[in-house]
């Protein structure tokens, strides 16, 4: 493939944007080479600036469940834009999308819109602290909840990709209030809770982790966290930025049958536009300003264009629930196909999957937490795999610590092409 135009654009970008990108993983530093600049996208495909067509397994890091430039979403945004782009006042559509979210997601009475998953998680933790009057939080190594200070302690994803799991700029004071637990290890959580008796506001978790590859929760793990929280008055916060409205209409809460106290959303709820949200039962949400004392605000929160995209997306997911089954079947097909060719090619691998999220790890051992994800990351092999796939027209995330997200726009022919590419690329591994 030719990437001449992408290369020129990257050179220009680096002069005026740090590293040439507005989010680090996009720079391809983890996999080497230069990023591909995308010109447009439609359905299951990205079209780059050099005219290459790529089958997309990132889908804007999760939200584009129905594929790129999905017509009902586009039409809704275009119609809305004709009426103005931002007012900083209440609008009817904010209530309509909130009503739909409250209907689809178990266990929430109210929802507050923000602009990103980072903002949602940051605000959820402030609310948890305000509500409980406690300061410490427990997060899990390898879980990424956006880039606000409290969370940049052993964050997965981009942070670990660049070898800076604890970012400079985060003060000691902030770091000391973030307690770090091991994913899928209930005993470890219990020890932390006991050692910090009565000081913990919340446990925040990606209930299916997606930022150290895809790591599903072990049986009983989420239930165990719920029990700990019930016994201690700690709030359980599910970061469903990647999983909400993707793994089931009601996200992991519905899929696993475990209720959280506060749920964070992002990406999907905006249909691919910049939206995040957090939601809970009345008692908790009424702690927020202007009703309660916990402050949180934003001019672009509930922006009409973003709400129009989100409402169109959620409406379609709500009305056509067969989409969830369809996309999961496609992911299972891909899983089985990759499993077969990787086995035939004698590659050491582990594939993790939950619903329409999947990741390939180049090691034999099970990947169940951050340590095992790091051990099996095999960066040399992953980089070879990544570039081989790209050369064959398949765009996966440029980091061994990210998850692949499927869209329902993918055809079985696309999946077969992907499996054939995996076969070709790993033949000489
Ligand atoms: N590490 C982020 C997703 N888990 C990357 C987001 C982006 O670059 O857009």
XYZ file of C-alpha atoms and ligand atoms in Angstrom, residues 23 25-26 61 157-158 211 242 402, ligand 1:
18
model
C -4.509 11.528 21.178
C -2.023 6.065 20.550
C -2.902 7.379 17.079
C -12.757 3.067 19.581
C -4.334 1.728 27.075
C -2.357 4.707 25.805
C -7.855 -1.026 27.738
C -16.924 1.107 25.856
C -6.327 -1.990 22.880
N -6.450 4.879 24.076
C -7.665 5.429 23.570
C -8.729 4.384 23.475
N -8.722 3.411 24.490
C -7.382 6.068 22.254
C -8.432 6.982 21.797
C -8.065 7.770 20.536
O -6.898 7.913 20.196
O -8.977 8.257 19.896
